[in-house]
Amino acid sequence: MNTKKRRTNGATDGKGNRRRRKNGTGTLERRGDKWLARWYVYDSHGQRVRQSQTIEADTLDQARAELRRITEGDSLITREKILRDTRDKLEGVKAERRNWEDKQPALALADAFDAYERSANRPDSGERTLADYRSYFSGFLSWIATNRPDYIELRDVTQEDAQDYANDLKAKASAGTYNKRVVFFRCLWRVLADHPKARLVCNPWEKVKKREVIEHTRRELTIEELANVCGSVTGEMRTLFAVGVYTGLRLGDCALLDWGEVDLARSRICLIPRKTKRHAHGKPVVIPIHPTLADILAEIPTKKRKGYVVPELAELYERNNSLLCRRISAVFAAAGISTQSKKEGERAKVDVGFHSLRHTFVSLSANAGAPLAVVQSIVGHSNPAMTRHYFHESEAALTSAVAALPDVTGEANQVESNAGAAGRFRAFCAAWDALGTDEERRRALDYAKAHGKGVPK
């Protein structure tokens, strides 16, 4: 039997019995008609300090309650002191860390774009857009190398530097080009503000103002100009121009048109324009195939109707779209069409390019009497819901709007008069508008589809 006595702290329970001290609660010892309370607290350095106080109480329970009140208050005060001291120590450590980080190499200017491209919070841009952004930043790095050769890190760039670069750029670039670069630089610095190694304190581009853009759009071509251009091209270039003239699609959509988007049997093209494909609202546009375009597409052997409609030009566009643009400009120049205009003291502006075919498509369709909403649905300018509505409910109107365009791919003396096409289409619209109810119009569409004719009178 173990007879070893337990060690006690000499405190009693009021009846003369020894009592063990409970950890953290203190002890009580009877001293006549009072109680001697002892307990420990921790100072701000974490050292254990003994405290004692005499408590007047009639019973042990009253003395315990008073001791508990005292120790709880001391505990809260001690914890507050410890946390306050800890906070001060933490701030001191943070300051030391910032001083240490400031002495460490930060994100280099040369690595900034790669860091931007890898960032998870950057805008979701396509490959071609990212390539443009990289060229913007390369131009800025060249300016830095010339004007601020001692700059190494991204954080070295100040608001004054950003404004100086913008002033130099303003003298060389158009307002549109200038604004694209300023907006991109503003975005890059904003994205890299969260980069752990960038350690940026501000965005130097926030106060750089954009320039006012004076719109300069491509002009539409006349029927004679279209005939000269389309009559001078052969092979894939002829097909490319025909697609542009009779669909109003942008260059990228025409050059990368896939046979999977062409339905010769149902005489329509259905695709999502590249400009809206990456957006959540990007929806297909449905374009009826003009008879002349249908004939040109039908000339391509069936066994070659796979992949891109114009594969060689598609490869050229994907490799470097500016090369294809130069070839198209050469076509216009060969047809005697000036592609640029220049005023004294101003940069030359492009008046005619492939995008002019899109303007021409809209202009000819509108002049032929096509309702604006119908034209908008074909070229993809309207709400996608409106596009679907007009195609499903007014397919004949879409087909007639495209069919109203004249044949410009043959000889000049074979070109149909635009006035004649306009007259036929205006007659169609008048007959269509004369139908008073939706039910009458549905019956008319059914009749037109069944007999291959226009709206019956």
Coordinates of C-alpha atoms in Angstrom, one line a residue:
M1 CA 0.0 0.0 0.0
N2 CA 1.4 3.4 -1.0
T3 CA 1.5 5.5 2.2
K4 CA 3.2 8.5 0.5
K5 CA 1.5 11.7 1.5
R6 CA 0.5 14.2 -1.2
R7 CA 2.1 17.6 -1.0
T8 CA -0.3 20.5 -0.4
N9 CA 0.1 24.2 -0.4
G10 CA -0.9 24.6 3.2
A11 CA -4.4 25.9 2.4
T12 CA -7.4 24.6 4.3
D13 CA -11.1 24.4 3.4
G14 CA -12.3 26.2 6.5
K15 CA -12.7 23.1 8.6
G16 CA -9.1 22.5 9.2
N17 CA -8.8 20.1 6.3
R18 CA -6.0 20.5 3.9
R19 CA -7.1 21.3 0.3
R20 CA -5.2 21.0 -3.0
R21 CA -4.9 24.2 -5.1
K22 CA -6.8 24.1 -8.3
N23 CA -4.8 25.3 -11.3
G24 CA -5.7 28.8 -12.4
T25 CA -8.2 29.4 -9.6
G26 CA -5.9 30.4 -6.7
T27 CA -6.1 29.2 -3.1
L28 CA -7.8 30.2 0.1
E29 CA -6.4 30.0 3.6
R30 CA -8.4 30.8 6.8
R31 CA -6.8 33.5 8.9
G32 CA -9.1 34.1 11.8
D33 CA -12.3 35.7 10.6
K34 CA -10.8 36.4 7.2
W35 CA -9.4 34.5 4.2
L36 CA -6.0 34.9 2.6
A37 CA -6.3 34.5 -1.2
R38 CA -3.3 33.7 -3.3
W39 CA -3.2 33.3 -7.1
Y40 CA -0.8 33.8 -10.1
V41 CA -1.0 36.0 -13.1
Y42 CA 1.3 36.4 -16.1
D43 CA 2.9 39.7 -16.9
S44 CA 3.5 41.0 -20.5
H45 CA 6.7 39.1 -20.7
G46 CA 5.0 35.8 -20.0
Q47 CA 6.5 35.5 -16.5
R48 CA 4.4 34.0 -13.7
V49 CA 3.8 36.5 -10.9
R50 CA 2.2 35.7 -7.5
Q51 CA -0.6 37.8 -6.2
S52 CA -2.3 37.7 -2.8
Q53 CA -5.2 39.6 -1.1
T54 CA -7.2 39.3 2.2
I55 CA -10.9 38.6 1.7
E56 CA -13.5 39.2 4.3
A57 CA -16.2 36.5 4.0
D58 CA -18.4 34.5 6.5
T59 CA -18.3 31.3 4.5
L60 CA -15.9 29.4 2.2
D61 CA -18.4 29.7 -0.7
Q62 CA -18.5 33.5 -0.3
A63 CA -14.7 33.6 -0.2
R64 CA -14.5 31.5 -3.4
A65 CA -16.9 33.7 -5.2
E66 CA -14.9 36.8 -4.3
L67 CA -11.7 35.0 -5.4
R68 CA -13.2 34.0 -8.7
R69 CA -14.3 37.6 -9.3
I70 CA -10.8 38.9 -8.6
T71 CA -9.0 36.3 -10.7
E72 CA -11.4 36.7 -13.7
G73 CA -10.8 40.5 -13.7
D74 CA -7.1 40.1 -13.4
S75 CA -7.1 37.4 -16.2
L76 CA -8.9 39.8 -18.6
I77 CA -6.6 42.7 -17.8
T78 CA -3.6 40.4 -18.2
R79 CA -4.9 39.0 -21.5
E80 CA -5.5 42.5 -22.8
K81 CA -2.0 43.5 -21.9
I82 CA -0.6 40.4 -23.6
L83 CA -2.6 41.0 -26.8
R84 CA -1.7 44.7 -26.9
D85 CA 2.0 43.9 -26.5
T86 CA 1.7 41.1 -29.0
R87 CA 0.0 43.5 -31.5
D88 CA 2.8 46.0 -31.0
K89 CA 5.4 43.2 -31.5
L90 CA 3.5 42.1 -34.7
E91 CA 3.5 45.6 -36.1
G92 CA 7.2 45.8 -35.4
V93 CA 7.8 42.5 -37.2
K94 CA 5.7 43.6 -40.1
A95 CA 7.8 46.8 -40.4
E96 CA 10.9 44.8 -40.3
R97 CA 9.6 42.5 -43.0
R98 CA 8.6 45.4 -45.2
N99 CA 12.1 46.8 -44.8
W100 CA 13.5 43.5 -45.7
E101 CA 11.2 43.1 -48.7
D102 CA 12.1 46.5 -50.0
K103 CA 15.7 45.4 -50.1
Q104 CA 14.9 42.2 -52.1
P105 CA 14.5 42.2 -55.9
A106 CA 10.9 43.0 -56.9
L107 CA 9.1 41.9 -60.1
A108 CA 11.3 42.9 -63.1
L109 CA 9.9 45.0 -65.9
A110 CA 11.0 42.4 -68.4
D111 CA 9.0 39.7 -66.6
A112 CA 5.9 41.8 -66.0
F113 CA 3.9 40.7 -69.1
D114 CA 4.5 37.0 -68.4
A115 CA 3.3 37.6 -64.9
Y116 CA 0.2 39.3 -66.2
E117 CA -0.5 36.5 -68.7
R118 CA -0.3 33.9 -65.9
S119 CA -2.5 35.9 -63.5
A120 CA -5.8 34.3 -62.7
N121 CA -7.6 37.6 -62.3
R122 CA -6.7 39.2 -65.7
P123 CA -9.5 39.6 -68.3
D124 CA -10.2 36.6 -70.4
S125 CA -8.6 37.6 -73.7
G126 CA -8.1 35.6 -76.9
E127 CA -4.7 34.6 -78.3
R128 CA -4.7 37.4 -80.9
T129 CA -5.6 40.0 -78.3
L130 CA -2.8 38.8 -76.0
A131 CA -0.4 39.0 -78.9
D132 CA -1.4 42.6 -79.4
Y133 CA -1.0 43.3 -75.7
R134 CA 2.5 41.8 -75.7
S135 CA 3.4 44.1 -78.6
Y136 CA 2.1 47.1 -76.6
F137 CA 4.3 46.2 -73.7
S138 CA 7.3 45.5 -75.8
G139 CA 6.9 49.1 -77.2
F140 CA 6.8 50.4 -73.7
L141 CA 9.9 48.5 -72.7
S142 CA 11.8 50.0 -75.7
W143 CA 10.7 53.4 -74.6
I144 CA 11.9 52.6 -71.0
A145 CA 15.3 51.4 -72.3
T146 CA 15.8 54.6 -74.2
N147 CA 14.4 57.2 -71.7
R148 CA 14.8 55.4 -68.3
P149 CA 17.7 53.1 -68.8
D150 CA 18.3 52.7 -65.0
Y151 CA 14.8 51.2 -64.5
I152 CA 14.8 47.5 -63.7
E153 CA 11.7 46.7 -61.6
L154 CA 8.0 47.3 -62.5
R155 CA 7.6 49.4 -59.3
D156 CA 10.2 51.9 -60.6
V157 CA 7.6 53.3 -63.1
T158 CA 6.0 56.5 -61.7
Q159 CA 3.0 58.6 -62.7
E160 CA 5.4 61.1 -64.3
D161 CA 7.0 58.3 -66.4
A162 CA 3.5 57.1 -67.5
Q163 CA 2.5 60.6 -68.6
D164 CA 5.8 61.2 -70.5
Y165 CA 5.3 58.0 -72.4
A166 CA 1.7 58.9 -73.2
N167 CA 2.8 62.3 -74.5
D168 CA 5.4 60.7 -76.8
L169 CA 2.8 58.2 -78.0
K170 CA 0.2 60.9 -78.6
A171 CA 2.5 62.5 -81.1
K172 CA 2.9 59.3 -83.1
A173 CA -0.3 57.3 -82.9
S174 CA -4.0 57.9 -83.6
A175 CA -6.4 58.5 -80.8
G176 CA -7.7 54.9 -81.1
T177 CA -4.2 53.4 -80.9
Y178 CA -3.3 55.7 -78.1
N179 CA -6.4 54.8 -76.0
K180 CA -5.9 51.0 -76.5
R181 CA -2.4 51.2 -75.0
V182 CA -3.4 53.4 -72.1
V183 CA -6.3 51.2 -71.2
F184 CA -4.1 48.1 -71.4
F185 CA -1.3 49.5 -69.2
R186 CA -3.9 50.6 -66.7
C187 CA -5.3 47.1 -66.7
L188 CA -1.8 45.4 -66.4
W189 CA -0.8 47.5 -63.4
R190 CA -4.2 46.9 -61.7
V191 CA -3.9 43.1 -62.2
L192 CA -0.3 42.9 -61.0
A193 CA -1.2 45.0 -57.8
D194 CA -2.0 41.6 -56.2
H195 CA 1.3 40.0 -57.4
P196 CA 3.4 39.1 -54.3
K197 CA 6.6 40.3 -55.9
A198 CA 5.3 43.4 -57.7
R199 CA 5.0 45.4 -54.4
L200 CA 3.2 48.3 -56.2
V201 CA 2.1 51.3 -54.2
C202 CA 0.0 52.9 -56.9
N203 CA -1.2 52.6 -60.5
P204 CA 0.8 55.2 -62.5
W205 CA -1.7 55.0 -65.4
E206 CA -4.8 55.9 -63.5
K207 CA -4.4 59.7 -64.1
V208 CA -3.4 59.4 -67.8
K209 CA -6.4 60.6 -69.7
K210 CA -7.7 59.0 -72.9
R211 CA -8.0 61.0 -76.1
E212 CA -11.2 62.0 -77.8
V213 CA -11.7 59.7 -80.8
I214 CA -13.0 61.2 -84.0
E215 CA -14.7 58.3 -85.8
H216 CA -13.4 57.6 -89.3
T217 CA -15.2 54.7 -90.9
R218 CA -14.8 52.8 -94.1
R219 CA -17.0 54.0 -96.9
E220 CA -19.2 51.8 -98.9
L221 CA -18.4 51.0 -102.5
T222 CA -20.4 51.8 -105.6
I223 CA -21.8 49.1 -107.8
E224 CA -19.2 49.9 -110.5
E225 CA -16.4 49.7 -107.9
L226 CA -17.7 46.3 -106.7
A227 CA -17.9 45.0 -110.2
N228 CA -14.3 46.2 -111.0
V229 CA -12.9 44.6 -107.8
C230 CA -14.8 41.3 -108.0
G231 CA -14.1 41.0 -111.7
S232 CA -10.3 41.4 -111.2
V233 CA -9.9 38.6 -108.6
T234 CA -9.6 34.8 -109.1
G235 CA -9.4 31.7 -107.0
E236 CA -9.8 31.9 -103.3
M237 CA -9.6 35.7 -103.3
R238 CA -12.7 35.7 -105.6
T239 CA -14.5 33.4 -103.1
L240 CA -13.4 35.6 -100.2
F241 CA -14.7 38.8 -101.8
A242 CA -18.0 37.1 -102.8
V243 CA -18.5 36.0 -99.2
G244 CA -17.8 39.5 -98.0
V245 CA -20.1 41.1 -100.5
Y246 CA -23.1 38.8 -100.0
T247 CA -22.9 38.2 -96.2
G248 CA -21.6 41.4 -94.7
L249 CA -19.3 39.4 -92.5
R250 CA -16.1 40.8 -91.1
L251 CA -12.7 39.7 -92.6
G252 CA -11.9 37.2 -89.9
D253 CA -15.3 35.5 -90.2
C254 CA -15.0 35.4 -94.0
A255 CA -11.4 34.1 -94.1
L256 CA -12.1 31.5 -91.4
L257 CA -15.5 30.4 -92.7
D258 CA -15.8 26.7 -92.3
W259 CA -17.8 24.3 -94.5
G260 CA -19.6 23.1 -91.4
E261 CA -21.1 26.6 -91.2
V262 CA -22.3 26.5 -94.8
D263 CA -25.5 24.7 -95.7
L264 CA -25.9 24.7 -99.5
A265 CA -28.9 22.4 -99.4
R266 CA -30.9 24.8 -97.3
S267 CA -29.1 27.8 -98.8
R268 CA -27.9 29.5 -95.6
I269 CA -24.8 30.2 -93.5
C270 CA -25.0 29.9 -89.8
L271 CA -22.1 30.9 -87.5
I272 CA -21.2 32.8 -84.4
P273 CA -19.2 35.9 -85.3
R274 CA -15.7 35.8 -83.9
K275 CA -16.2 39.3 -82.3
T276 CA -18.9 37.9 -80.0
K277 CA -17.9 34.3 -79.7
R278 CA -16.0 34.8 -76.5
H279 CA -18.9 36.7 -74.9
A280 CA -21.7 35.0 -72.9
H281 CA -24.3 36.6 -75.2
G282 CA -22.6 35.4 -78.4
K283 CA -25.3 33.7 -80.5
P284 CA -25.4 32.5 -84.1
V285 CA -26.3 34.7 -87.0
V286 CA -28.2 33.1 -89.9
I287 CA -27.5 34.5 -93.4
P288 CA -29.4 33.3 -96.5
I289 CA -27.0 32.5 -99.3
H290 CA -27.3 34.8 -102.3
P291 CA -27.7 32.9 -105.6
T292 CA -24.5 34.3 -107.0
L293 CA -22.6 33.3 -103.9
A294 CA -24.3 29.8 -104.0
D295 CA -23.0 29.4 -107.6
I296 CA -19.4 30.3 -106.6
L297 CA -19.4 28.0 -103.6
A298 CA -20.9 25.2 -105.8
E299 CA -17.9 25.5 -108.1
I300 CA -15.7 24.1 -105.4
P301 CA -15.5 20.3 -105.8
T302 CA -17.4 18.3 -103.2
K303 CA -14.3 16.4 -102.0
K304 CA -12.7 19.7 -101.1
R305 CA -15.7 20.9 -99.0
K306 CA -14.0 20.2 -95.7
G307 CA -12.4 22.6 -93.2
Y308 CA -12.0 26.2 -94.3
V309 CA -13.8 27.4 -97.4
V310 CA -10.7 29.3 -98.4
P311 CA -7.9 27.3 -96.7
E312 CA -4.9 29.1 -98.1
L313 CA -6.2 32.5 -97.2
A314 CA -7.3 31.2 -93.8
E315 CA -3.8 29.9 -93.1
L316 CA -2.4 33.3 -94.1
Y317 CA -4.9 35.1 -91.8
E318 CA -4.1 32.9 -88.8
R319 CA -0.4 33.3 -89.4
N320 CA -0.5 37.1 -89.8
N321 CA -3.7 38.9 -90.6
S322 CA -1.9 42.0 -91.7
L323 CA -0.4 40.1 -94.6
L324 CA -3.9 39.3 -95.9
C325 CA -4.9 42.9 -95.4
R326 CA -2.0 44.0 -97.6
R327 CA -3.1 41.6 -100.3
I328 CA -6.6 42.9 -100.1
S329 CA -5.4 46.5 -100.3
A330 CA -3.4 45.5 -103.4
V331 CA -6.6 44.2 -105.0
F332 CA -8.4 47.5 -104.4
A333 CA -5.4 49.4 -105.7
A334 CA -5.3 47.3 -108.9
A335 CA -9.0 48.1 -109.5
G336 CA -8.1 51.8 -109.3
I337 CA -9.7 52.4 -105.9
S338 CA -7.8 54.7 -103.5
T339 CA -7.7 53.1 -100.1
Q340 CA -6.4 56.0 -98.0
S341 CA -6.9 59.7 -97.6
K342 CA -4.5 62.2 -96.0
K343 CA -4.9 65.8 -94.8
E344 CA -2.0 68.1 -94.2
G345 CA -0.6 67.7 -90.8
E346 CA -2.6 64.5 -90.1
R347 CA -1.9 60.8 -90.4
A348 CA -3.2 58.9 -93.4
K349 CA -6.6 57.3 -92.8
V350 CA -8.0 54.2 -94.4
D351 CA -11.1 54.8 -96.4
V352 CA -11.5 51.5 -98.2
G353 CA -10.7 48.0 -97.0
F354 CA -12.4 44.6 -96.7
H355 CA -14.6 46.1 -94.0
S356 CA -16.0 48.4 -96.7
L357 CA -17.8 45.3 -98.1
R358 CA -19.7 45.1 -94.8
H359 CA -20.7 48.8 -95.1
T360 CA -21.7 48.2 -98.7
F361 CA -23.9 45.2 -97.8
V362 CA -25.8 47.2 -95.2
S363 CA -26.1 50.2 -97.5
L364 CA -27.4 48.2 -100.5
S365 CA -29.8 46.3 -98.4
A366 CA -31.2 49.4 -96.8
N367 CA -31.5 51.2 -100.2
A368 CA -33.3 48.2 -101.6
G369 CA -36.0 48.7 -98.9
A370 CA -35.0 46.0 -96.5
P371 CA -36.3 46.8 -93.0
L372 CA -33.5 47.9 -90.7
A373 CA -34.2 45.2 -88.1
V374 CA -33.9 42.5 -90.9
V375 CA -30.5 43.9 -92.0
Q376 CA -29.3 44.2 -88.4
S377 CA -30.2 40.6 -87.7
I378 CA -28.3 39.4 -90.8
V379 CA -25.1 41.3 -89.9
G380 CA -25.4 40.4 -86.2
H381 CA -25.9 43.9 -84.8
S382 CA -29.1 43.4 -83.0
N383 CA -30.0 41.5 -79.9
P384 CA -29.5 37.7 -80.5
A385 CA -33.1 37.1 -79.4
M386 CA -34.2 39.5 -82.2
T387 CA -32.0 37.6 -84.7
R388 CA -33.7 34.3 -83.8
H389 CA -37.1 35.9 -83.9
Y390 CA -36.7 37.4 -87.4
F391 CA -35.2 34.3 -88.9
H392 CA -37.9 31.9 -87.6
E393 CA -40.9 34.2 -88.2
S394 CA -39.7 36.1 -91.3
E395 CA -37.4 33.8 -93.1
A396 CA -38.7 35.1 -96.4
A397 CA -37.8 38.6 -95.5
L398 CA -34.2 37.6 -94.8
T399 CA -33.9 35.7 -98.0
S400 CA -35.4 38.6 -100.0
A401 CA -33.0 41.1 -98.3
V402 CA -30.0 39.1 -99.5
A403 CA -31.5 38.3 -102.9
A404 CA -32.0 42.0 -103.6
L405 CA -28.3 42.5 -103.9
P406 CA -27.0 42.7 -107.5
D407 CA -24.6 40.3 -109.1
V408 CA -21.2 42.1 -109.1
T409 CA -18.9 39.1 -109.8
G410 CA -19.4 38.9 -113.6
E411 CA -18.6 41.3 -116.4
A412 CA -19.5 44.9 -115.9
N413 CA -22.1 44.8 -118.7
Q414 CA -23.8 41.8 -116.9
V415 CA -24.2 43.7 -113.6
E416 CA -27.9 44.0 -112.7
S417 CA -29.2 47.4 -112.0
N418 CA -29.5 48.2 -108.3
A419 CA -32.6 50.2 -109.1
G420 CA -34.3 47.1 -110.5
A421 CA -33.4 45.0 -107.4
A422 CA -34.6 47.8 -105.2
G423 CA -37.9 48.0 -107.1
R424 CA -38.5 44.3 -106.8
F425 CA -37.8 44.3 -103.1
R426 CA -39.9 47.4 -102.4
A427 CA -42.8 45.6 -104.1
F428 CA -42.2 42.6 -101.9
C429 CA -42.2 44.8 -98.8
A430 CA -45.4 46.5 -99.9
A431 CA -47.1 43.2 -100.4
W432 CA -45.8 42.0 -97.1
D433 CA -47.0 45.0 -95.2
A434 CA -50.4 44.8 -96.8
L435 CA -51.0 41.5 -95.0
G436 CA -52.7 42.7 -91.8
T437 CA -52.4 39.8 -89.4
D438 CA -49.7 37.4 -88.3
E439 CA -51.8 34.5 -89.4
E440 CA -52.0 35.9 -92.9
R441 CA -48.2 36.4 -93.0
R442 CA -47.6 32.8 -91.8
R443 CA -49.9 31.5 -94.6
A444 CA -48.0 33.7 -97.0
L445 CA -44.6 32.3 -95.9
D446 CA -45.9 28.7 -96.2
Y447 CA -47.1 29.5 -99.7
A448 CA -43.8 31.1 -100.6
K449 CA -41.9 28.1 -99.3
A450 CA -44.2 25.6 -101.1
H451 CA -44.2 27.4 -104.5
G452 CA -40.8 29.1 -104.4
K453 CA -42.5 32.5 -104.9
G454 CA -42.8 35.8 -103.1
V455 CA -45.8 36.9 -101.1
P456 CA -49.1 36.3 -103.0
K457 CA -51.3 39.4 -103.6

